[in-house]
CSV table of C-alpha atoms and ligand atoms in Angstrom, one decimal:
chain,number,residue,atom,x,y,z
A,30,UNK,CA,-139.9,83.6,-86.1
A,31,UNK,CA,-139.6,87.0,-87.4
A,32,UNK,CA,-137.7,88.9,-85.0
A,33,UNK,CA,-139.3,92.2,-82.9
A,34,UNK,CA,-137.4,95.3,-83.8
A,35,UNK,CA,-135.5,97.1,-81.4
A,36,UNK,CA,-138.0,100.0,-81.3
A,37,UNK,CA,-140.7,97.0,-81.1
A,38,UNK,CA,-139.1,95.4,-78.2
A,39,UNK,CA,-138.6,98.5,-75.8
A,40,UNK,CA,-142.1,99.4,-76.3
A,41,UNK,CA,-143.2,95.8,-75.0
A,42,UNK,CA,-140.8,96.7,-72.2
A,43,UNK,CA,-142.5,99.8,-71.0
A,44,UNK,CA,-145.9,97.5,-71.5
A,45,UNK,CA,-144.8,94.8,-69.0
A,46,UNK,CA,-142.9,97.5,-66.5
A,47,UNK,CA,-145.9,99.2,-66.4
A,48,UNK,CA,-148.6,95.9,-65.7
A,49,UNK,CA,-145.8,94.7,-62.7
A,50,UNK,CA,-144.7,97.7,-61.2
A,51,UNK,CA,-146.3,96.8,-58.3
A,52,UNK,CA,-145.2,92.7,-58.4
A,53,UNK,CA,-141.5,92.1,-57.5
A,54,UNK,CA,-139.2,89.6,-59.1
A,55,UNK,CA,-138.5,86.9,-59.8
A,56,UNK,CA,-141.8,86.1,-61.3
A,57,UNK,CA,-143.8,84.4,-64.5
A,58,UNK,CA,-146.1,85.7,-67.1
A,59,UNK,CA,-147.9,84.7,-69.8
A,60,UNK,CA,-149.1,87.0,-72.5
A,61,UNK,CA,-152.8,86.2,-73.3
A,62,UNK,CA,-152.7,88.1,-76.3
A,63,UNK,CA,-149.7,86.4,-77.6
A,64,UNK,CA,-150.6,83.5,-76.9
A,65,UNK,CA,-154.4,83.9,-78.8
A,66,UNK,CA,-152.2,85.3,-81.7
A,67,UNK,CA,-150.1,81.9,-81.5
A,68,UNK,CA,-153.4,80.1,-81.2
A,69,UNK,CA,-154.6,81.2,-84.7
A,70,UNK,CA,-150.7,80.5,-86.2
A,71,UNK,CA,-151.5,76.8,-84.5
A,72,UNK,CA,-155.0,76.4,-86.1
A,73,UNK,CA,-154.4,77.8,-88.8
A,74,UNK,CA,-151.4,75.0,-90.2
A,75,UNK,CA,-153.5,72.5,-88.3
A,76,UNK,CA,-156.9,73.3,-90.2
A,77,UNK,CA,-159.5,71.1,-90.8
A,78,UNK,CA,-158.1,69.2,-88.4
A,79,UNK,CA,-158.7,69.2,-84.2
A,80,UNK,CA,-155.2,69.6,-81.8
A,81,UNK,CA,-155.6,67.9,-79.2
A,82,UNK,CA,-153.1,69.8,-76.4
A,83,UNK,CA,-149.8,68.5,-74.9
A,84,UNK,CA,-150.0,69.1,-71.6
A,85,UNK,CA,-146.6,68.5,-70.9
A,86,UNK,CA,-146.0,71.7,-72.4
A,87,UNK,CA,-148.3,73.9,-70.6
A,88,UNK,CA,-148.3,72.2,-67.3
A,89,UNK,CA,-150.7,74.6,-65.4
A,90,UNK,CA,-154.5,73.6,-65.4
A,91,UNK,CA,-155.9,77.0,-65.6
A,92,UNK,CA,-153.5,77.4,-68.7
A,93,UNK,CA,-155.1,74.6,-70.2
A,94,UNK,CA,-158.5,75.5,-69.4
A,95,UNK,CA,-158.3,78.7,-71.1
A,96,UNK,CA,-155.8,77.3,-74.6
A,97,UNK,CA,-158.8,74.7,-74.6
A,98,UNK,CA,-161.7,77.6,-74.6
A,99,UNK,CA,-159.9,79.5,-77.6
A,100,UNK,CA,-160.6,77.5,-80.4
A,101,UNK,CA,-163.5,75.0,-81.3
A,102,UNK,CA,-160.7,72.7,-82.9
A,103,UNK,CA,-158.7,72.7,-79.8
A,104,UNK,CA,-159.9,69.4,-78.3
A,105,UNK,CA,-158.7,66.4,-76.1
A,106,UNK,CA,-155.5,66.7,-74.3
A,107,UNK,CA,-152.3,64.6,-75.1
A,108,UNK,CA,-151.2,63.9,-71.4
A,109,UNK,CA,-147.7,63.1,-69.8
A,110,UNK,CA,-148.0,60.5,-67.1
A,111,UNK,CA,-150.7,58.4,-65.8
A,112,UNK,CA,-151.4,60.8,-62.4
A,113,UNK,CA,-151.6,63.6,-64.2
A,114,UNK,CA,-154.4,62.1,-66.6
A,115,UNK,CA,-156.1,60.7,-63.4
A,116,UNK,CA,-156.1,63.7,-62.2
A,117,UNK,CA,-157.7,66.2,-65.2
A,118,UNK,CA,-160.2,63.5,-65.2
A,119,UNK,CA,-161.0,64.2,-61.7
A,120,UNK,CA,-161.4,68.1,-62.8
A,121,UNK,CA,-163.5,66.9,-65.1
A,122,UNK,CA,-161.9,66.5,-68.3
A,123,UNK,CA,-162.5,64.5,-70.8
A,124,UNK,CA,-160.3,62.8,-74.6
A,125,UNK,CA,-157.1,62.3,-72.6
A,126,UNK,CA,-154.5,59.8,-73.7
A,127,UNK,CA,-151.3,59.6,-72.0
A,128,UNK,CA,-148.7,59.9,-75.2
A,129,UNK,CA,-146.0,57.8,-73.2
A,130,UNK,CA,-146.0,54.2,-71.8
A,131,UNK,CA,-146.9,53.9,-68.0
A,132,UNK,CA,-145.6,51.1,-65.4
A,133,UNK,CA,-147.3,52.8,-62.5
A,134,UNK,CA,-149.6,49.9,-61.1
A,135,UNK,CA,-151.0,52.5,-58.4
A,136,UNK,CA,-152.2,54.6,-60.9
A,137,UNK,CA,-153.3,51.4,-63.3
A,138,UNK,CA,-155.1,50.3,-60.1
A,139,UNK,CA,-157.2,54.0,-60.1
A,140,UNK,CA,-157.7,53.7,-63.7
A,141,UNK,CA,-159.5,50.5,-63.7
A,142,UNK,CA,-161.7,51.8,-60.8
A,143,UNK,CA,-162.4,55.2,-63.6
A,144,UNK,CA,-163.1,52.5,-66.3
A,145,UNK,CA,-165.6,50.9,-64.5
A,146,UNK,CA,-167.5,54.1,-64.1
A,147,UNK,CA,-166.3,55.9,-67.5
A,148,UNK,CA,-166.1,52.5,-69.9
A,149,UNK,CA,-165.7,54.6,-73.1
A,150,UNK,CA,-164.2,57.6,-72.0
A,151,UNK,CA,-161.4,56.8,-69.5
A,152,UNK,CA,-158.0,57.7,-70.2
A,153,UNK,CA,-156.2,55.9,-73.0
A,154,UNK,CA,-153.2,54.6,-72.6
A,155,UNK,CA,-150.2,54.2,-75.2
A,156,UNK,CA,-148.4,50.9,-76.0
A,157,UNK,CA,-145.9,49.6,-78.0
A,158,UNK,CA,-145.0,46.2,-77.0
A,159,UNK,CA,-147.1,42.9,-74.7
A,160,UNK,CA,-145.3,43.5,-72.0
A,161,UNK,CA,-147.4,47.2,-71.6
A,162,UNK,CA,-150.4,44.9,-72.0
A,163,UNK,CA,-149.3,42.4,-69.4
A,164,UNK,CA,-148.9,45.2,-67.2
A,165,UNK,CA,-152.3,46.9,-67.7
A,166,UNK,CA,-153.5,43.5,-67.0
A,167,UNK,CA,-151.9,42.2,-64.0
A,168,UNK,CA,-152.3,46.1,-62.6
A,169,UNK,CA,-156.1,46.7,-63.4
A,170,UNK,CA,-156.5,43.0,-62.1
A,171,UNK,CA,-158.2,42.4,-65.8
A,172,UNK,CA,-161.5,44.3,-64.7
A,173,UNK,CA,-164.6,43.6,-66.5
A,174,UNK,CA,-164.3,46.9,-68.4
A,175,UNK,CA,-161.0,47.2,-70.7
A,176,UNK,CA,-158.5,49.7,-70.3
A,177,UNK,CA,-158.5,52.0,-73.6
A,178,UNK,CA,-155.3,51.8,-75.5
A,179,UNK,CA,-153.6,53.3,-78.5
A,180,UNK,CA,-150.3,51.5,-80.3
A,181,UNK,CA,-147.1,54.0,-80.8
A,182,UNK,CA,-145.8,53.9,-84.4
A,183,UNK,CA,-142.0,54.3,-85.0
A,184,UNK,CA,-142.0,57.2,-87.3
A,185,UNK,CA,-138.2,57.3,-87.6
A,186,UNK,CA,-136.3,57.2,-90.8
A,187,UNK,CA,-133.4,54.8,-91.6
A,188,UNK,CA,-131.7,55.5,-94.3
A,189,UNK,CA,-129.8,52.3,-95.5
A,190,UNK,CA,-132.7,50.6,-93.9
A,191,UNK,CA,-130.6,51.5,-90.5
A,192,UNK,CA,-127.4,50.6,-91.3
A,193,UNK,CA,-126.0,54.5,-91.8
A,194,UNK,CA,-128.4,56.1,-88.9
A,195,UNK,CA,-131.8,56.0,-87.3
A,196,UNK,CA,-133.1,59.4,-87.4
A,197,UNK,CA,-136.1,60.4,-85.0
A,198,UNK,CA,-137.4,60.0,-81.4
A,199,UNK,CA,-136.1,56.7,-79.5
A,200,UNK,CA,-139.7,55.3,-78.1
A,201,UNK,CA,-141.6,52.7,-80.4
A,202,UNK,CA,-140.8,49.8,-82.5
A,203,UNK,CA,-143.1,49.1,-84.5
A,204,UNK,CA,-142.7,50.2,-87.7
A,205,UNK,CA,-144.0,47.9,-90.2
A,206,UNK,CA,-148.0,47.0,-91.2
A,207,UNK,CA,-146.7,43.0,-90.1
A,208,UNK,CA,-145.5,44.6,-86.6
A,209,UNK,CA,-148.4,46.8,-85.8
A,210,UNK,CA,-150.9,44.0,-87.0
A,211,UNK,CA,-149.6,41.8,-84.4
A,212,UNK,CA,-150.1,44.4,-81.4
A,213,UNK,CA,-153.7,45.3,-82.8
A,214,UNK,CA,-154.3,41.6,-82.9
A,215,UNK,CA,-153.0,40.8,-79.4
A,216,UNK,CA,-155.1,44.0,-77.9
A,217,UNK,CA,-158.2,42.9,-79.6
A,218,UNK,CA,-157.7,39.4,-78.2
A,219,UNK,CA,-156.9,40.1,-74.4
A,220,UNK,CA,-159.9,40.6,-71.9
A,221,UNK,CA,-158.1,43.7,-70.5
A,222,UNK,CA,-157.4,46.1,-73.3
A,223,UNK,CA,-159.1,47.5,-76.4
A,224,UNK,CA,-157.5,49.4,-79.4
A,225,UNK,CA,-159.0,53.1,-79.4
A,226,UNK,CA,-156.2,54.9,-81.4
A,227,UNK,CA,-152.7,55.0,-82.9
A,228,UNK,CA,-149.8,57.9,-82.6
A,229,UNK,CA,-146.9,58.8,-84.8
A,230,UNK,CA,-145.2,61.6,-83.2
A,231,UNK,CA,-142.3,62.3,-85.3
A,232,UNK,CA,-140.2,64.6,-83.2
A,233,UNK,CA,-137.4,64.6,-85.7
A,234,UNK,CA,-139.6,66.9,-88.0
A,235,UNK,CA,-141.9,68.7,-85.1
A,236,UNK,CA,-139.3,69.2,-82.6
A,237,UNK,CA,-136.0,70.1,-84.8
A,238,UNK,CA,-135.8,74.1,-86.3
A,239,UNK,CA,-134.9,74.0,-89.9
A,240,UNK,CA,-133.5,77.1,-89.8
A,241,UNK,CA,-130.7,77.3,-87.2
A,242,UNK,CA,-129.5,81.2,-87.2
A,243,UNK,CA,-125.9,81.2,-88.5
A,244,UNK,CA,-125.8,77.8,-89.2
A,245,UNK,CA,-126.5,77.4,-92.9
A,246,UNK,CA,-125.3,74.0,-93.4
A,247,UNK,CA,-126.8,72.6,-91.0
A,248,UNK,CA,-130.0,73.9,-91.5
A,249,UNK,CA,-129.7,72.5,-95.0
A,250,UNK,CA,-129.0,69.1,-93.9
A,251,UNK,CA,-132.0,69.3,-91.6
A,252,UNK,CA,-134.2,70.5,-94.2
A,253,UNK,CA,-133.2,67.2,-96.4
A,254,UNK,CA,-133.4,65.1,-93.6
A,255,UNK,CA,-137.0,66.3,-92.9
A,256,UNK,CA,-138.1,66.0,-96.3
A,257,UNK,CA,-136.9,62.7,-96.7
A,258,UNK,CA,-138.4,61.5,-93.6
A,259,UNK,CA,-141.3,62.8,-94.7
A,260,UNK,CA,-141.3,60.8,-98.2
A,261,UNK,CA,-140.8,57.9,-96.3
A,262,UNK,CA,-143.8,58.6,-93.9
A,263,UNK,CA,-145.8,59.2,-96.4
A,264,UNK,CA,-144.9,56.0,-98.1
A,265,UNK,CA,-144.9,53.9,-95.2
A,266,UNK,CA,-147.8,54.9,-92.4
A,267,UNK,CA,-150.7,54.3,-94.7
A,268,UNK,CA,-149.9,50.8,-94.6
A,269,UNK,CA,-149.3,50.7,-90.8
A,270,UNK,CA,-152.5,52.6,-90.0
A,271,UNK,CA,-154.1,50.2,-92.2
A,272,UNK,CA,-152.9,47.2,-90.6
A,273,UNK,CA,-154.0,48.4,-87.4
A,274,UNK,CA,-157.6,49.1,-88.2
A,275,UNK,CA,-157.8,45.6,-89.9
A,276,UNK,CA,-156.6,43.8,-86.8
A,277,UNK,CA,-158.7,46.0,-84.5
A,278,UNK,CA,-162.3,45.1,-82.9
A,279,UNK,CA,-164.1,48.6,-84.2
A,280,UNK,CA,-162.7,51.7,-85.8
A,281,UNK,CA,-160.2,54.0,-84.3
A,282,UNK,CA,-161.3,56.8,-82.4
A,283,UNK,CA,-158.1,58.6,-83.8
A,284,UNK,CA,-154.5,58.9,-85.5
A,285,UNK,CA,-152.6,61.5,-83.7
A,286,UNK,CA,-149.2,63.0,-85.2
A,287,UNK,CA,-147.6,66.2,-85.0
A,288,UNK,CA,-146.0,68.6,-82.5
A,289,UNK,CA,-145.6,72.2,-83.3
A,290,UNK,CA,-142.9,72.4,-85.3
A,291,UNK,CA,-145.0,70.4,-87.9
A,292,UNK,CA,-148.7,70.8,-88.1
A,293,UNK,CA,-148.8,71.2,-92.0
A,294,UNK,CA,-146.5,68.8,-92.7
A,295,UNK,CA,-148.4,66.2,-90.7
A,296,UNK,CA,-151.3,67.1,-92.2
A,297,UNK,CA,-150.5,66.5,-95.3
A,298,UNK,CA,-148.9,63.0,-94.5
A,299,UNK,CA,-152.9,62.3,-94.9
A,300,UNK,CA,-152.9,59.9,-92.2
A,301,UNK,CA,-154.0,61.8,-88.9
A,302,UNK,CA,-157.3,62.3,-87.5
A,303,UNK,CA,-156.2,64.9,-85.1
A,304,UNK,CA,-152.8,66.6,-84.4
A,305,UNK,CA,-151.3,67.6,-80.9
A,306,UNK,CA,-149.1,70.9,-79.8
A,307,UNK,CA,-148.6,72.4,-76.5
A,308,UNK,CA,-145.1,74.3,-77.1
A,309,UNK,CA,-146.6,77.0,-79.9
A,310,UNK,CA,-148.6,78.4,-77.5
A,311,UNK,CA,-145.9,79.8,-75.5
A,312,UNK,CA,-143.5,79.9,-78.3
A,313,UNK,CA,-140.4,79.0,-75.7
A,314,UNK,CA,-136.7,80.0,-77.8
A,315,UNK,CA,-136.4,76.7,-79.4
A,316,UNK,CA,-139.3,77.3,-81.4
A,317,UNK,CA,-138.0,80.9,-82.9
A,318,UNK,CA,-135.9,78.4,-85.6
A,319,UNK,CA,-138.8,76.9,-87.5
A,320,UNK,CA,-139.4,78.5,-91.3
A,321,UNK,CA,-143.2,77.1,-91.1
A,322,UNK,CA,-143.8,79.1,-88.2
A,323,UNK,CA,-143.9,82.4,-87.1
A,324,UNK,CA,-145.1,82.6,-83.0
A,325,UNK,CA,-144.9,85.2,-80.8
A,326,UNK,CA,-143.1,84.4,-77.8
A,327,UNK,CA,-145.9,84.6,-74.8
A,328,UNK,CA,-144.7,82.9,-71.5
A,329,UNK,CA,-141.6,85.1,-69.7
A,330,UNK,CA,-139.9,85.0,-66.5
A,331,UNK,CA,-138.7,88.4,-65.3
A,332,UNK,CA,-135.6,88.3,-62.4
A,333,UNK,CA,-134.1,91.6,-60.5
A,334,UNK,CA,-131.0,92.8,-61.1
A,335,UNK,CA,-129.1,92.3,-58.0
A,336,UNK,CA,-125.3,93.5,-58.4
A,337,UNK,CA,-122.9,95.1,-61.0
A,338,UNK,CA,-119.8,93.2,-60.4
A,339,UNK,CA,-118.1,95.6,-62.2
A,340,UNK,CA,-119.2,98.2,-65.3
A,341,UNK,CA,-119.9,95.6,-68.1
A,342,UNK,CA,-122.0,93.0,-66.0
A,343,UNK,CA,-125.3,93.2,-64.1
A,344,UNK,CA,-126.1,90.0,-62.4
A,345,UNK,CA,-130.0,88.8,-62.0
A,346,UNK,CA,-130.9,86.7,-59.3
A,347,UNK,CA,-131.9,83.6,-60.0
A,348,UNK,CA,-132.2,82.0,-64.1
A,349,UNK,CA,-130.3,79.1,-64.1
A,350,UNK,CA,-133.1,77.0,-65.5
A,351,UNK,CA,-131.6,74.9,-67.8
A,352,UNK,CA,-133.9,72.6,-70.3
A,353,UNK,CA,-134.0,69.5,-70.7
A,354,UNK,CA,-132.7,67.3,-73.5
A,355,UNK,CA,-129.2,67.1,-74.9
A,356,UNK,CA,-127.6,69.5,-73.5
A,357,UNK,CA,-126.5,72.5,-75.6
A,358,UNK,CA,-126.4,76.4,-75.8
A,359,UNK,CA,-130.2,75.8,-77.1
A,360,UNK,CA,-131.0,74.5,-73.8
A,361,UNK,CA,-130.2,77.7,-72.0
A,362,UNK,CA,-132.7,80.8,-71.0
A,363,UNK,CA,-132.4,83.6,-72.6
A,364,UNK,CA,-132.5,87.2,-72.0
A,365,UNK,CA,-134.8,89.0,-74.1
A,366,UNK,CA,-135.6,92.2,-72.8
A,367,UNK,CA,-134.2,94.8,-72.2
A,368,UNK,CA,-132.7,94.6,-75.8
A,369,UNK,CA,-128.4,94.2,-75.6
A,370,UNK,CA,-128.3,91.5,-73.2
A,371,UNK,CA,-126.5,88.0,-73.3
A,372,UNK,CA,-125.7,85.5,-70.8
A,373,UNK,CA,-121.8,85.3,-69.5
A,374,UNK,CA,-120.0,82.6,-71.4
A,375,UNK,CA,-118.4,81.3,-68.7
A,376,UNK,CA,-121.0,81.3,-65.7
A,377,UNK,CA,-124.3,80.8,-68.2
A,378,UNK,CA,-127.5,80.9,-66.3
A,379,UNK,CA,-126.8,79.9,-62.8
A,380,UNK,CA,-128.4,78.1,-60.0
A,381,UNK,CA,-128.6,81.6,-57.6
A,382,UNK,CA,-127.2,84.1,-59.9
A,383,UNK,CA,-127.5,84.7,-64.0
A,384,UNK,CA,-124.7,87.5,-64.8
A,385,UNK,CA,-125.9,89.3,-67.9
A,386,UNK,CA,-123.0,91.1,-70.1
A,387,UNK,CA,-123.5,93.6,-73.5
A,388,UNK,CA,-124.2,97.0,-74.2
A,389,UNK,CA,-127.5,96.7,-72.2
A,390,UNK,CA,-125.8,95.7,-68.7
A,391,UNK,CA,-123.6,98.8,-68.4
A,392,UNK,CA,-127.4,100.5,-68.0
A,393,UNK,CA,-128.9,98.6,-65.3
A,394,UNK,CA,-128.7,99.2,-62.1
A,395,UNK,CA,-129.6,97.5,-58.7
A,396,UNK,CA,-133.5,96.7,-58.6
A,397,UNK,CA,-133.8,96.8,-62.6
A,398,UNK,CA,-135.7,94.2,-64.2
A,399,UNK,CA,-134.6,91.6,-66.6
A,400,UNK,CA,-137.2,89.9,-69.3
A,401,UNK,CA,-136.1,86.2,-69.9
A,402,UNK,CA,-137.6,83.1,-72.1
A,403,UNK,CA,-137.0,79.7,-71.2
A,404,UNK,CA,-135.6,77.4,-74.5
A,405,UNK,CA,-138.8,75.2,-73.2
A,406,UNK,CA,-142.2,75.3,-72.7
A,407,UNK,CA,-144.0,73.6,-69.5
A,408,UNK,CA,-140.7,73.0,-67.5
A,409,UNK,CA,-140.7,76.4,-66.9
A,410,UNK,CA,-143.8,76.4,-64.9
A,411,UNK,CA,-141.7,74.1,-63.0
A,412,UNK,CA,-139.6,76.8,-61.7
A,413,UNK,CA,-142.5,79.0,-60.7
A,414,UNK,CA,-145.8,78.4,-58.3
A,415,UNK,CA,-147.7,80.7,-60.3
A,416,UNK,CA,-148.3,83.0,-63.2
A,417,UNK,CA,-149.6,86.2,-64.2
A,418,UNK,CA,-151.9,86.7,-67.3
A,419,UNK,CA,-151.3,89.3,-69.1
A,420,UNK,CA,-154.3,90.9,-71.0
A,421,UNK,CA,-153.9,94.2,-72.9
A,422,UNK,CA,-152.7,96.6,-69.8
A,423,UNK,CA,-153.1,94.5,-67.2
A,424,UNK,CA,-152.9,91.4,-65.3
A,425,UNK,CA,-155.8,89.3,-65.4
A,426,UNK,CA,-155.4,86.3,-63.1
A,427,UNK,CA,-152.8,84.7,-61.3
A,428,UNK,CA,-153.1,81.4,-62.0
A,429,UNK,CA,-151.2,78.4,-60.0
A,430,UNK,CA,-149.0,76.2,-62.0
A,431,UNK,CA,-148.7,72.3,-61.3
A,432,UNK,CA,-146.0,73.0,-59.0
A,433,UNK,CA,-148.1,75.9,-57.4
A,434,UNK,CA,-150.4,72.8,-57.1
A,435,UNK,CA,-148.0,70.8,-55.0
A,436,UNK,CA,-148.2,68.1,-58.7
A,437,UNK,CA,-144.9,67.1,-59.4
A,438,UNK,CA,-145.7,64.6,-62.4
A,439,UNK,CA,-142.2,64.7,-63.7
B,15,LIG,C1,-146.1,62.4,-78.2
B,15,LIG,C2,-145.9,63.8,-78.5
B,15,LIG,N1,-146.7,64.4,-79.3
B,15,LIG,C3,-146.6,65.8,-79.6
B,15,LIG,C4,-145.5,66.5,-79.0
B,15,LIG,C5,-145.4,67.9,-79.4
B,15,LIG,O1,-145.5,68.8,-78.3
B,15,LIG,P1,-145.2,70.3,-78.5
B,15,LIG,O2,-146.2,70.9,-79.4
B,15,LIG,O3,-145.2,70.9,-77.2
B,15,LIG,O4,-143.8,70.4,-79.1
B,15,LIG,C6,-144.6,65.8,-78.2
B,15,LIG,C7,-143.5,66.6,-77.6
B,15,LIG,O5,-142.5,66.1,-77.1
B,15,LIG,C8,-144.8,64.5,-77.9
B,15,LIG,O6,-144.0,63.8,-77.1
């Protein structure tokens, strides 16, 4: 991302002081215009083909409605758990697939009862081994109409066939044509389950910045790592995709790959139908270290300042929302506006209080406001019942996220 200038940055200050003058903190935005700018970025690398939108990362339904409504090529949405596809059916969407296994035999039960009224369209589910098939099958109770499924592809590289390091996202096994023809046989042959699509989600390529500020080395050794990976992808999934529609009843409905950090790369792997992205349009921190990308950030959280324990510190309320994965610096919020402000190395972002030190703090006072970004993008919508839009001068709706819903899916 290119960085905002200072100049750049204080103007977008005044902006969002002057839309929530009257809204007190702690609260959460998103900036429409932003996030339309990050929707052309997103289209753009993914062009000619569709994204189909991780929900995971948006996790507000009204969110989704409107990313959906931006772009003709924005279609189908990559869901995280079984409930939550159930229940975007029930709103009356349709081309969901939930992009990680389910053992939720309440849900499975609902599904069946959708696949008997929606035989083609239903949710699809993703597998990666017979004992996600049993499952289906002993949950939906084998129902006259089969549950939609699509087979996860390991997209992982091993160099040393394994025996150095497995690089990429811990989730499927199968890897090879012989592997994936097996699964695509065994779904074509069960009564409960037929083959709709495949997914290679390589996360160590969509999900990891190749251009970590400061860190030159690494960044170099990520940049080899990915294109290596890549070279072995590009090598190795024709084959598997193959396999698969050989040992399937009909054709595919799709090949999914792809996360946001990697629209043209995955594209040109040549293998995908469709990608996916959810994070880009929000443009959380972790996404400011990609060279193929260059997003705007567009979802904030704003917190009051609350005390000055003393002339180089104002403490905000609130902020400790910490993201997920392993944990690290990266994982932390941080302060983006006003311009000067970083997070206490010894207290981070904490559970009731976030003290904020540089040259910035020794200006604010008690009642000031503080601009943050989370490192993620949907978990901060778990932190938050609702957000503001933002559209040119103004807010635009108030929108509840799933947690404003009372939906938490995970
Ligand atoms: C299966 C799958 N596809 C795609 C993505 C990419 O999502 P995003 O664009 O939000 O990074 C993810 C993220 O973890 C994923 O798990």
């Amino acid at each position: 991302m290119a960085p905002r200038s200072q100049a750049e940055l204080e103007r977008l200050q005044e902006r969002y002081d002057a839309i929530f003058q009257g809204i007190s903190p702690p609260f959460a935005f998103v900036d429409l215009d932003a996030m339309r700018t990050n929707a052309k970025v997103l289209s753009g690398q993914a062009s000619p083909l569709r994204i189909r939108i991780a929900s995971k990362s948006v996790r507000s339904t009204a969110v989704l409605e409107r990313i959906l409504g931006l772009d003709a090529r924005f279609r189908g949405i990559l869901s995280f758990t079984l409930p939550e596809a159930l229940h975007l059916a029930r709103q009356g969407h349709e081309d969901i697939f939930v992009g990680y296994p389910t053992a939720d035999r309440k849900a499975l039960a609902e599904l069946a009862a959708l696949a008997a009224e929606r035989p083609d369209t239903h949710p699809a589910l993703i597998v990666d081994e017979p004992a996600h098939l049993d499952l289906i099958e002993s949950a939906t109770g084998r129902g006259s109409v089969p549950i939609r499924v699509a087979i996860d592809i390991d997209p992982s590289w091993w160099p040393a066939r394994g025996r150095v390091a497995r690089i990429g996202p811990k989730r499927s096994p199968i890897r090879t044509p012989e592997h994936a023809r097996r699964i695509a046989a065994e779904i074509a042959e069960r009564p409960g389950t037929r083959l709709v699509g495949a997914m290679a989600y390589e996360g160590h390529i969509a999900g990891v910045g190749d251009d970590v500020p400061g860190k030159p080395l690494r960044s170099a050794a990520i940049r080899t790592m990915q294109s290596r990976s890549l070279d072995e992808l590009r090598a190795r999934l024709p084959g598997v995709i193959a396999a698969i529609q050989d040992a399937s009843d009909g054709e595919l409905e799709w090949v999914n790959a792809g996360g946001t950090g990697s629209l043209a790369r995955s594209k040109e792997l040549g293998v995908a139908t469709e990608l996916t992205a959810g994070s880009g349009f929000y443009a959380p921190t972790l996404f400011d270290t990609y060279r193929s990308l260059d997003l705007t950030p567009a979802a904030f959280f704003c917190l009051p300042i609350v005390r000055r324990p003393h002339a180089g510190v104002a403490t905000a309320l609130g902020g400790g929302y910490i993201a997920s994965g392993a944990p690290g610096a990266d994982r932390l919020p941080q302060p983006y506006m006003p311009v000067g402000l970083t997070l206490d190395s010894d207290e981070g972002a904490g559970e009731v209080q976030t003290p904020l030190v540089g040259a910035a703090a020794k200006k604010l006072r008690v009642g000031d406001r503080v601009y943050m970004r989370h490192a993620k993008a949907g978990e901060l919508c778990e932190r938050f019942d609702s957000l503001y839009l933002v559209e040119g001068e103004s807010v635009v709706d108030q929108v509840a996220t799933y947690r404003g819903d009372g939906l938490a899916f995970l």
